[in-house]
PDB file of C-alpha atoms in Angstrom:
ATOM      1  CA  UNK H 117     127.565 105.071 108.047  1.00 49.00           C
ATOM      2  CA  UNK H 118     124.802 105.128 110.617  1.00 53.00           C
ATOM      3  CA  UNK H 119     121.728 103.025 110.113  1.00 52.00           C
ATOM      4  CA  UNK H 120     118.697 104.049 112.066  1.00 56.00           C
ATOM      5  CA  UNK H 121     115.600 101.980 112.462  1.00 57.00           C
ATOM      6  CA  UNK H 122     112.402 103.873 111.970  1.00 65.00           C
ATOM      7  CA  UNK H 123     111.218 103.263 115.496  1.00 74.00           C
ATOM      8  CA  UNK H 124     112.095 100.131 117.474  1.00 75.00           C
ATOM      9  CA  UNK H 125     108.996 100.467 119.646  1.00 78.00           C
ATOM     10  CA  UNK H 126     106.816 100.737 116.601  1.00 78.00           C
ATOM     11  CA  UNK H 127     108.422  97.630 115.132  1.00 78.00           C
ATOM     12  CA  UNK H 128     107.943  95.711 118.386  1.00 82.00           C
ATOM     13  CA  UNK H 129     104.377  96.864 118.642  1.00 82.00           C
ATOM     14  CA  UNK H 130     103.527  95.732 115.138  1.00 81.00           C
ATOM     15  CA  UNK H 131     105.145  92.348 115.830  1.00 83.00           C
ATOM     16  CA  UNK H 132     103.022  92.067 118.944  1.00 84.00           C
ATOM     17  CA  UNK H 133      99.950  92.965 116.925  1.00 81.00           C
ATOM     18  CA  UNK H 134     100.776  90.355 114.307  1.00 79.00           C
ATOM     19  CA  UNK H 135     101.160  87.659 116.963  1.00 79.00           C
ATOM     20  CA  UNK H 136      97.940  88.669 118.627  1.00 78.00           C
ATOM     21  CA  UNK H 137      96.087  88.674 115.342  1.00 74.00           C
ATOM     22  CA  UNK H 138      97.158  85.050 114.822  1.00 69.00           C
ATOM     23  CA  UNK H 139      95.457  84.250 118.092  1.00 68.00           C
ATOM     24  CA  UNK H 140      92.404  86.244 117.195  1.00 65.00           C
ATOM     25  CA  UNK H 141      92.052  84.750 113.736  1.00 59.00           C
ATOM     26  CA  UNK H 142      90.294  81.459 113.311  1.00 54.00           C
ATOM     27  CA  UNK H 143      92.822  79.916 110.978  1.00 52.00           C
ATOM     28  CA  UNK H 144      93.234  76.803 113.121  1.00 49.00           C
ATOM     29  CA  UNK H 145      89.535  76.190 113.343  1.00 51.00           C
ATOM     30  CA  UNK H 146      87.303  74.554 110.822  1.00 45.00           C
ATOM     31  CA  UNK H 147      84.886  77.435 110.527  1.00 44.00           C
ATOM     32  CA  UNK H 148      86.015  79.767 107.787  1.00 45.00           C
ATOM     33  CA  UNK H 149      89.348  79.877 106.083  1.00 46.00           C
ATOM     34  CA  UNK H 150      90.837  83.270 106.153  1.00 46.00           C
ATOM     35  CA  UNK H 151      94.070  85.120 105.858  1.00 50.00           C
ATOM     36  CA  UNK H 152      92.913  87.676 108.309  1.00 59.00           C
ATOM     37  CA  UNK H 153      89.918  87.935 110.570  1.00 75.00           C
ATOM     38  CA  UNK H 154      88.929  91.342 109.220  1.00 83.00           C
ATOM     39  CA  UNK H 155      86.201  92.168 108.338  1.00 87.00           C
ATOM     40  CA  UNK H 156      83.996  90.391 110.879  1.00 88.00           C
ATOM     41  CA  UNK H 157      81.298  88.512 109.070  1.00 89.00           C
ATOM     42  CA  UNK H 158      77.810  87.254 109.793  1.00 90.00           C
ATOM     43  CA  UNK H 159      76.387  84.519 107.604  1.00 90.00           C
ATOM     44  CA  UNK H 160      72.674  83.913 107.253  1.00 91.00           C
ATOM     45  CA  UNK H 161      70.576  81.419 105.392  1.00 89.00           C
ATOM     46  CA  UNK H 162      67.803  82.694 103.177  1.00 86.00           C
ATOM     47  CA  UNK H 163      65.909  79.736 101.829  1.00 85.00           C
ATOM     48  CA  UNK H 164      68.373  77.901  99.586  1.00 85.00           C
ATOM     49  CA  UNK H 165      70.725  80.830  99.369  1.00 88.00           C
ATOM     50  CA  UNK H 166      73.250  82.419 101.684  1.00 90.00           C
ATOM     51  CA  UNK H 167      73.530  86.022 102.778  1.00 92.00           C
ATOM     52  CA  UNK H 168      76.833  87.265 104.159  1.00 92.00           C
ATOM     53  CA  UNK H 169      76.987  90.601 105.971  1.00 93.00           C
ATOM     54  CA  UNK H 170      80.128  92.512 106.821  1.00 92.00           C
ATOM     55  CA  UNK H 171      80.611  95.753 108.706  1.00 91.00           C
ATOM     56  CA  UNK H 172      82.904  97.935 106.635  1.00 92.00           C
ATOM     57  CA  UNK H 173      82.155 101.554 107.454  1.00 92.00           C
ATOM     58  CA  UNK H 174      83.731 104.222 105.283  1.00 91.00           C
ATOM     59  CA  UNK H 175      85.153 102.053 102.506  1.00 91.00           C
ATOM     60  CA  UNK H 176      85.816 103.404  99.059  1.00 89.00           C
ATOM     61  CA  UNK H 177      83.906 101.121  96.697  1.00 89.00           C
ATOM     62  CA  UNK H 178      86.783 101.234  94.230  1.00 90.00           C
ATOM     63  CA  UNK H 179      89.085  99.792  96.883  1.00 89.00           C
ATOM     64  CA  UNK H 180      86.928  96.733  97.403  1.00 92.00           C
ATOM     65  CA  UNK H 181      87.359  93.516  95.442  1.00 92.00           C
ATOM     66  CA  UNK H 182      85.072  90.541  95.622  1.00 92.00           C
ATOM     67  CA  UNK H 183      85.965  87.308  93.892  1.00 90.00           C
ATOM     68  CA  UNK H 184      84.006  84.095  93.883  1.00 88.00           C
ATOM     69  CA  UNK H 185      84.617  80.570  92.713  1.00 84.00           C
ATOM     70  CA  UNK H 186      82.663  77.362  93.377  1.00 82.00           C
ATOM     71  CA  UNK H 187      82.355  77.494  97.165  1.00 84.00           C
ATOM     72  CA  UNK H 188      84.770  80.226  98.137  1.00 87.00           C
ATOM     73  CA  UNK H 189      84.382  83.968  98.235  1.00 89.00           C
ATOM     74  CA  UNK H 190      87.292  86.315  98.675  1.00 89.00           C
ATOM     75  CA  UNK H 191      86.827  89.838  99.973  1.00 90.00           C
ATOM     76  CA  UNK H 192      89.862  92.068  99.861  1.00 90.00           C
ATOM     77  CA  UNK H 193      90.495  95.752  99.911  1.00 90.00           C
ATOM     78  CA  UNK H 194      91.742  98.687 101.805  1.00 90.00           C
ATOM     79  CA  UNK H 195      90.178 100.694 104.562  1.00 90.00           C
ATOM     80  CA  UNK H 196      91.698 104.107 104.830  1.00 89.00           C
ATOM     81  CA  UNK H 197      91.221 106.752 107.484  1.00 88.00           C
ATOM     82  CA  UNK H 198      92.784 109.939 106.224  1.00 85.00           C
ATOM     83  CA  UNK H 199      92.940 113.320 107.840  1.00 87.00           C
ATOM     84  CA  UNK H 200      94.966 116.173 106.491  1.00 85.00           C
ATOM     85  CA  UNK H 201      98.406 116.654 107.976  1.00 84.00           C
ATOM     86  CA  UNK H 202      97.774 119.972 109.663  1.00 86.00           C
ATOM     87  CA  UNK H 203      95.240 118.658 112.149  1.00 89.00           C
ATOM     88  CA  UNK H 204      95.993 117.476 115.646  1.00 89.00           C
ATOM     89  CA  UNK H 205      94.435 114.154 116.484  1.00 89.00           C
ATOM     90  CA  UNK H 206      93.054 113.812 120.001  1.00 89.00           C
ATOM     91  CA  UNK H 207      91.587 110.358 119.803  1.00 88.00           C
ATOM     92  CA  UNK H 208      92.163 107.583 117.345  1.00 88.00           C
ATOM     93  CA  UNK H 209      89.961 104.527 117.535  1.00 89.00           C
ATOM     94  CA  UNK H 210      89.111 103.809 113.914  1.00 90.00           C
ATOM     95  CA  UNK H 211      91.390 101.286 112.271  1.00 87.00           C
ATOM     96  CA  UNK H 212      92.772 101.415 108.773  1.00 87.00           C
ATOM     97  CA  UNK H 213      94.790  99.099 106.582  1.00 86.00           C
ATOM     98  CA  UNK H 214      94.554  96.287 104.083  1.00 87.00           C
ATOM     99  CA  UNK H 215      92.330  93.306 104.496  1.00 88.00           C
ATOM    100  CA  UNK H 216      91.982  90.056 102.679  1.00 86.00           C
ATOM    101  CA  UNK H 217      89.570  87.391 103.706  1.00 87.00           C
ATOM    102  CA  UNK H 218      88.449  84.187 102.115  1.00 86.00           C
ATOM    103  CA  UNK H 219      85.259  82.512 103.107  1.00 85.00           C
ATOM    104  CA  UNK H 220      84.526  78.848 102.501  1.00 85.00           C
ATOM    105  CA  UNK H 221      80.889  78.046 102.085  1.00 85.00           C
ATOM    106  CA  UNK H 222      79.130  74.789 102.790  1.00 83.00           C
ATOM    107  CA  UNK H 223      77.398  74.974  99.395  1.00 86.00           C
ATOM    108  CA  UNK H 224      78.374  75.556  95.795  1.00 88.00           C
ATOM    109  CA  UNK H 225      77.430  79.032  94.667  1.00 89.00           C
ATOM    110  CA  UNK H 226      76.597  80.317  91.230  1.00 90.00           C
ATOM    111  CA  UNK H 227      79.316  82.963  90.739  1.00 88.00           C
ATOM    112  CA  UNK H 228      77.420  84.682  87.937  1.00 90.00           C
ATOM    113  CA  UNK H 229      74.391  85.368  90.070  1.00 91.00           C
ATOM    114  CA  UNK H 230      76.201  86.733  93.125  1.00 92.00           C
ATOM    115  CA  UNK H 231      75.001  90.182  94.095  1.00 93.00           C
ATOM    116  CA  UNK H 232      76.976  92.569  96.259  1.00 93.00           C
ATOM    117  CA  UNK H 233      75.475  95.635  97.864  1.00 93.00           C
ATOM    118  CA  UNK H 234      77.223  98.263  99.915  1.00 93.00           C
ATOM    119  CA  UNK H 235      74.978 100.547 101.901  1.00 91.00           C
ATOM    120  CA  UNK H 236      75.402 102.510 105.141  1.00 91.00           C
ATOM    121  CA  UNK H 237      78.753 100.889 105.771  1.00 92.00           C
ATOM    122  CA  UNK H 238      77.397  97.377 105.478  1.00 93.00           C
ATOM    123  CA  UNK H 239      78.473  95.033 102.734  1.00 94.00           C
ATOM    124  CA  UNK H 240      75.865  92.447 101.835  1.00 93.00           C
ATOM    125  CA  UNK H 241      76.722  89.508  99.625  1.00 93.00           C
ATOM    126  CA  UNK H 242      73.860  87.492  98.187  1.00 93.00           C
ATOM    127  CA  UNK H 243      75.256  84.090  97.392  1.00 92.00           C
ATOM    128  CA  UNK H 244      72.786  81.976  95.453  1.00 92.00           C
ATOM    129  CA  UNK H 245      73.168  78.230  95.603  1.00 89.00           C
ATOM    130  CA  UNK H 246      74.128  76.738  92.270  1.00 87.00           C
ATOM    131  CA  UNK H 247      71.340  74.838  90.525  1.00 85.00           C
ATOM    132  CA  UNK H 248      73.652  71.842  90.146  1.00 85.00           C
ATOM    133  CA  UNK H 249      74.145  71.775  93.909  1.00 81.00           C
ATOM    134  CA  UNK H 250      70.483  71.739  94.807  1.00 82.00           C
ATOM    135  CA  UNK H 251      68.941  68.445  95.814  1.00 82.00           C
ATOM    136  CA  UNK H 252      66.696  66.808  93.267  1.00 84.00           C
ATOM    137  CA  UNK H 253      63.582  64.950  94.090  1.00 86.00           C
ATOM    138  CA  UNK H 254      63.226  61.594  92.452  1.00 89.00           C
ATOM    139  CA  UNK H 255      59.814  60.482  91.406  1.00 89.00           C
ATOM    140  CA  UNK H 256      58.762  56.968  92.180  1.00 89.00           C
ATOM    141  CA  UNK H 257      57.502  55.002  89.248  1.00 83.00           C
TER     142      UNK H 257
ATOM    143  CA  UNK D 225     122.170 105.878 102.946  1.00 42.00           C
ATOM    144  CA  UNK D 226     120.918 102.618 104.415  1.00 41.00           C
ATOM    145  CA  UNK D 227     122.650  99.347 105.022  1.00 43.00           C
ATOM    146  CA  UNK D 228     120.980  96.900 102.593  1.00 42.00           C
ATOM    147  CA  UNK D 229     121.691  93.809 104.696  1.00 40.00           C
ATOM    148  CA  UNK D 230     119.863  95.218 107.686  1.00 41.00           C
ATOM    149  CA  UNK D 231     116.927  96.555 105.744  1.00 41.00           C
ATOM    150  CA  UNK D 232     116.542  93.145 104.056  1.00 41.00           C
ATOM    151  CA  UNK D 233     116.279  91.373 107.388  1.00 40.00           C
ATOM    152  CA  UNK D 234     113.883  94.012 108.544  1.00 38.00           C
ATOM    153  CA  UNK D 235     111.584  93.502 105.610  1.00 39.00           C
ATOM    154  CA  UNK D 236     111.666  89.749 106.133  1.00 42.00           C
ATOM    155  CA  UNK D 237     110.672  89.881 109.761  1.00 44.00           C
ATOM    156  CA  UNK D 238     108.319  92.812 109.663  1.00 44.00           C
ATOM    157  CA  UNK D 239     105.402  92.799 107.300  1.00 44.00           C
ATOM    158  CA  UNK D 240     105.433  95.803 105.051  1.00 47.00           C
ATOM    159  CA  UNK D 241     101.727  96.289 105.331  1.00 56.00           C
ATOM    160  CA  UNK D 242      99.762  96.107 108.487  1.00 61.00           C
ATOM    161  CA  UNK D 243      96.973  93.621 108.626  1.00 67.00           C
ATOM    162  CA  UNK D 244      93.684  94.999 109.840  1.00 74.00           C
ATOM    163  CA  UNK D 245      92.607  93.978 113.289  1.00 74.00           C
ATOM    164  CA  UNK D 246      89.101  93.160 114.320  1.00 78.00           C
ATOM    165  CA  UNK D 247      87.941  95.562 116.967  1.00 78.00           C
ATOM    166  CA  UNK D 248      85.795  94.145 119.697  1.00 78.00           C
ATOM    167  CA  UNK D 249      82.648  96.173 119.927  1.00 81.00           C
ATOM    168  CA  UNK D 250      82.388  97.926 123.240  1.00 82.00           C
ATOM    169  CA  UNK D 251      79.030  97.888 124.877  1.00 82.00           C
ATOM    170  CA  UNK D 252      77.650 101.050 126.408  1.00 80.00           C
ATOM    171  CA  UNK D 253      77.686 101.075 130.179  1.00 77.00           C
ATOM    172  CA  UNK D 254      74.314 102.413 131.055  1.00 72.00           C
ATOM    173  CA  UNK D 255      73.624 104.412 134.150  1.00 70.00           C
ATOM    174  CA  UNK D 256      69.939 103.712 134.028  1.00 72.00           C
ATOM    175  CA  UNK D 257      67.853 100.717 133.069  1.00 69.00           C
ATOM    176  CA  UNK D 258      66.743 100.558 129.488  1.00 68.00           C
ATOM    177  CA  UNK D 259      63.262  99.949 128.190  1.00 69.00           C
ATOM    178  CA  UNK D 260      64.374  98.728 124.772  1.00 67.00           C
ATOM    179  CA  UNK D 261      65.349  95.086 124.575  1.00 72.00           C
ATOM    180  CA  UNK D 262      68.422  95.639 122.430  1.00 78.00           C
ATOM    181  CA  UNK D 263      72.123  95.981 122.858  1.00 84.00           C
ATOM    182  CA  UNK D 264      73.703  99.386 122.639  1.00 88.00           C
ATOM    183  CA  UNK D 265      77.277  99.721 121.459  1.00 91.00           C
ATOM    184  CA  UNK D 266      79.775 102.533 121.596  1.00 92.00           C
ATOM    185  CA  UNK D 267      80.648 103.600 118.074  1.00 93.00           C
ATOM    186  CA  UNK D 268      84.404 103.854 117.478  1.00 93.00           C
ATOM    187  CA  UNK D 269      85.363 107.495 117.360  1.00 93.00           C
ATOM    188  CA  UNK D 270      88.174 109.663 116.105  1.00 93.00           C
ATOM    189  CA  UNK D 271      88.537 113.209 117.345  1.00 94.00           C
ATOM    190  CA  UNK D 272      90.762 115.713 115.639  1.00 93.00           C
ATOM    191  CA  UNK D 273      91.199 119.434 115.883  1.00 92.00           C
ATOM    192  CA  UNK D 274      91.716 121.991 113.177  1.00 91.00           C
ATOM    193  CA  UNK D 275      92.300 125.703 113.595  1.00 89.00           C
ATOM    194  CA  UNK D 276      88.645 126.586 113.773  1.00 88.00           C
ATOM    195  CA  UNK D 277      86.822 123.402 114.688  1.00 91.00           C
ATOM    196  CA  UNK D 278      86.867 120.132 116.541  1.00 92.00           C
ATOM    197  CA  UNK D 279      85.878 117.154 114.408  1.00 94.00           C
ATOM    198  CA  UNK D 280      84.353 113.944 115.681  1.00 94.00           C
ATOM    199  CA  UNK D 281      84.139 110.961 113.345  1.00 95.00           C
ATOM    200  CA  UNK D 282      82.060 107.978 114.431  1.00 95.00           C
ATOM    201  CA  UNK D 283      81.602 104.605 112.774  1.00 94.00           C
ATOM    202  CA  UNK D 284      78.041 103.356 112.859  1.00 94.00           C
ATOM    203  CA  UNK D 285      77.684 100.670 110.195  1.00 93.00           C
ATOM    204  CA  UNK D 286      74.113  99.806 109.298  1.00 92.00           C
ATOM    205  CA  UNK D 287      72.617 103.101 110.443  1.00 93.00           C
ATOM    206  CA  UNK D 288      70.956 105.292 107.846  1.00 91.00           C
ATOM    207  CA  UNK D 289      70.567 109.057 107.815  1.00 91.00           C
ATOM    208  CA  UNK D 290      67.048 109.079 109.234  1.00 92.00           C
ATOM    209  CA  UNK D 291      67.958 106.944 112.228  1.00 92.00           C
ATOM    210  CA  UNK D 292      70.595 109.221 113.691  1.00 94.00           C
ATOM    211  CA  UNK D 293      69.718 111.493 116.566  1.00 93.00           C
ATOM    212  CA  UNK D 294      72.171 114.181 117.642  1.00 94.00           C
ATOM    213  CA  UNK D 295      71.382 116.356 120.650  1.00 92.00           C
ATOM    214  CA  UNK D 296      73.165 118.874 122.804  1.00 91.00           C
ATOM    215  CA  UNK D 297      71.831 119.038 126.314  1.00 90.00           C
ATOM    216  CA  UNK D 298      73.512 120.646 129.337  1.00 89.00           C
ATOM    217  CA  UNK D 299      76.763 120.863 127.433  1.00 88.00           C
ATOM    218  CA  UNK D 300      76.727 117.168 126.553  1.00 91.00           C
ATOM    219  CA  UNK D 301      76.663 116.102 122.927  1.00 93.00           C
ATOM    220  CA  UNK D 302      74.723 112.882 122.598  1.00 93.00           C
ATOM    221  CA  UNK D 303      74.766 110.826 119.426  1.00 94.00           C
ATOM    222  CA  UNK D 304      72.359 107.965 118.980  1.00 93.00           C
ATOM    223  CA  UNK D 305      72.044 105.673 116.005  1.00 93.00           C
ATOM    224  CA  UNK D 306      69.197 103.242 115.778  1.00 92.00           C
ATOM    225  CA  UNK D 307      69.563 100.037 113.830  1.00 90.00           C
ATOM    226  CA  UNK D 308      66.718  98.723 111.731  1.00 87.00           C
ATOM    227  CA  UNK D 309      66.272  95.182 113.024  1.00 86.00           C
ATOM    228  CA  UNK D 310      63.477  94.432 110.562  1.00 86.00           C
ATOM    229  CA  UNK D 311      66.131  93.661 107.945  1.00 84.00           C
ATOM    230  CA  UNK D 312      67.254  90.702 110.010  1.00 85.00           C
ATOM    231  CA  UNK D 313      63.810  89.191 110.238  1.00 83.00           C
ATOM    232  CA  UNK D 314      63.375  85.886 108.484  1.00 81.00           C
ATOM    233  CA  UNK D 315      67.099  85.299 108.341  1.00 86.00           C
ATOM    234  CA  UNK D 316      68.489  82.199 109.907  1.00 87.00           C
ATOM    235  CA  UNK D 317      71.993  82.729 111.273  1.00 87.00           C
ATOM    236  CA  UNK D 318      74.531  80.113 110.225  1.00 86.00           C
ATOM    237  CA  UNK D 319      77.716  81.651 111.522  1.00 85.00           C
ATOM    238  CA  UNK D 320      78.171  84.901 113.411  1.00 85.00           C
ATOM    239  CA  UNK D 321      81.195  86.922 114.394  1.00 85.00           C
ATOM    240  CA  UNK D 322      79.728  90.192 115.493  1.00 87.00           C
ATOM    241  CA  UNK D 323      76.732  91.394 117.385  1.00 87.00           C
ATOM    242  CA  UNK D 324      74.406  94.041 116.143  1.00 89.00           C
ATOM    243  CA  UNK D 325      72.729  96.731 118.171  1.00 89.00           C
ATOM    244  CA  UNK D 326      72.041 100.395 118.464  1.00 91.00           C
ATOM    245  CA  UNK D 327      74.809 102.922 118.880  1.00 93.00           C
ATOM    246  CA  UNK D 328      75.107 105.604 121.520  1.00 92.00           C
ATOM    247  CA  UNK D 329      77.894 107.843 122.683  1.00 93.00           C
ATOM    248  CA  UNK D 330      78.098 111.102 124.602  1.00 93.00           C
ATOM    249  CA  UNK D 331      80.762 113.758 124.706  1.00 92.00           C
ATOM    250  CA  UNK D 332      81.034 116.615 127.177  1.00 91.00           C
ATOM    251  CA  UNK D 333      81.605 119.835 125.308  1.00 90.00           C
ATOM    252  CA  UNK D 334      83.842 122.563 126.604  1.00 87.00           C
ATOM    253  CA  UNK D 335      82.741 126.168 126.551  1.00 85.00           C
ATOM    254  CA  UNK D 336      85.076 126.715 123.623  1.00 87.00           C
ATOM    255  CA  UNK D 337      82.631 124.990 121.273  1.00 89.00           C
ATOM    256  CA  UNK D 338      79.909 126.991 119.574  1.00 90.00           C
ATOM    257  CA  UNK D 339      76.986 124.685 120.357  1.00 89.00           C
ATOM    258  CA  UNK D 340      74.621 126.283 117.854  1.00 89.00           C
ATOM    259  CA  UNK D 341      76.773 125.663 114.816  1.00 90.00           C
ATOM    260  CA  UNK D 342      77.387 121.917 115.064  1.00 92.00           C
ATOM    261  CA  UNK D 343      77.079 120.247 111.673  1.00 93.00           C
ATOM    262  CA  UNK D 344      76.807 116.539 110.881  1.00 94.00           C
ATOM    263  CA  UNK D 345      77.123 114.360 107.827  1.00 94.00           C
ATOM    264  CA  UNK D 346      76.607 110.615 107.404  1.00 94.00           C
ATOM    265  CA  UNK D 347      78.377 108.743 104.631  1.00 92.00           C
ATOM    266  CA  UNK D 348      78.647 104.947 104.292  1.00 92.00           C
ATOM    267  CA  UNK D 349      78.099 104.395 107.997  1.00 92.00           C
ATOM    268  CA  UNK D 350      80.593 107.076 109.033  1.00 95.00           C
ATOM    269  CA  UNK D 351      79.166 110.048 110.877  1.00 95.00           C
ATOM    270  CA  UNK D 352      81.284 113.190 110.705  1.00 95.00           C
ATOM    271  CA  UNK D 353      80.545 116.005 113.128  1.00 95.00           C
ATOM    272  CA  UNK D 354      82.055 119.444 112.887  1.00 94.00           C
ATOM    273  CA  UNK D 355      82.052 121.384 116.142  1.00 94.00           C
ATOM    274  CA  UNK D 356      83.148 124.938 115.430  1.00 93.00           C
ATOM    275  CA  UNK D 357      85.101 126.772 118.082  1.00 90.00           C
ATOM    276  CA  UNK D 358      83.869 130.070 119.426  1.00 89.00           C
ATOM    277  CA  UNK D 359      85.716 133.102 118.096  1.00 85.00           C
ATOM    278  CA  UNK D 360      87.783 133.722 121.230  1.00 81.00           C
ATOM    279  CA  UNK D 361      89.046 130.115 121.267  1.00 76.00           C
ATOM    280  CA  UNK D 362      90.507 130.294 117.778  1.00 76.00           C
ATOM    281  CA  UNK D 363      94.284 130.590 117.570  1.00 78.00           C
ATOM    282  CA  UNK D 364      95.655 133.947 116.599  1.00 79.00           C
ATOM    283  CA  UNK D 365      99.089 135.277 116.086  1.00 82.00           C
ATOM    284  CA  UNK D 366     100.293 138.154 118.157  1.00 85.00           C
ATOM    285  CA  UNK D 367     102.439 140.691 116.452  1.00 86.00           C
ATOM    286  CA  UNK D 368     105.590 141.752 118.219  1.00 89.00           C
ATOM    287  CA  UNK D 369     105.966 145.477 118.198  1.00 85.00           C
TER     288      UNK D 369
END
């Protein structure tokens, strides 16, 4: 019986990629918790609320899941780049694969009021601060 | 017929699915000085060939249909995507991982491309260009007599 590995170079290359992605990810830093650094994210403040923007060009909306709880938001899904088999590819720069990222926020969000919008390859998450988390002013008697 | 012991080890060491990598955006190296105070990035591109056309697929997240400019000049196909920065006004950045800017990329076309029939489509930040080949460049089968 002969066992053949699919491609030893391919296996080595994906190991290399995995190791490099550990370097590239920020899992040792206190910024955001994540399982993977994809997709890159920009976080903005809009008054009391938070706006998170992600570049995800060419995603099927049905392949995208967004979950939220208290102060974490999880974005997971699949980015696929498919061409039919009978074409010859000259250049391949676009990446495809699964992604799963969890974002820790400095505030408590109201999960019911979160809005997600996907337009022109940009995913925008409107994360409203929970009423219970907002500071209250105390009147002096 | 595979050896189960070996394939088990393989699946332990190697992840079955590949985790997506973050691609560093490449900035356009300009030959001339620019008058616009904004960064210009190279959109990531895939090029593939079918029997009758060459297809170029470019990723330009954040660019809408009206902000794309595609030109063919002196045999060079130039694609420009302008980003609407007004959306970012009034936003205070808390944490950033990527830079935003315009997109620009040029491709030199060979004479095998029919430059008058180039078609483009923009969907979810992905611009697909179809560059049809001229008739004489299309593959044909030659019958053996």
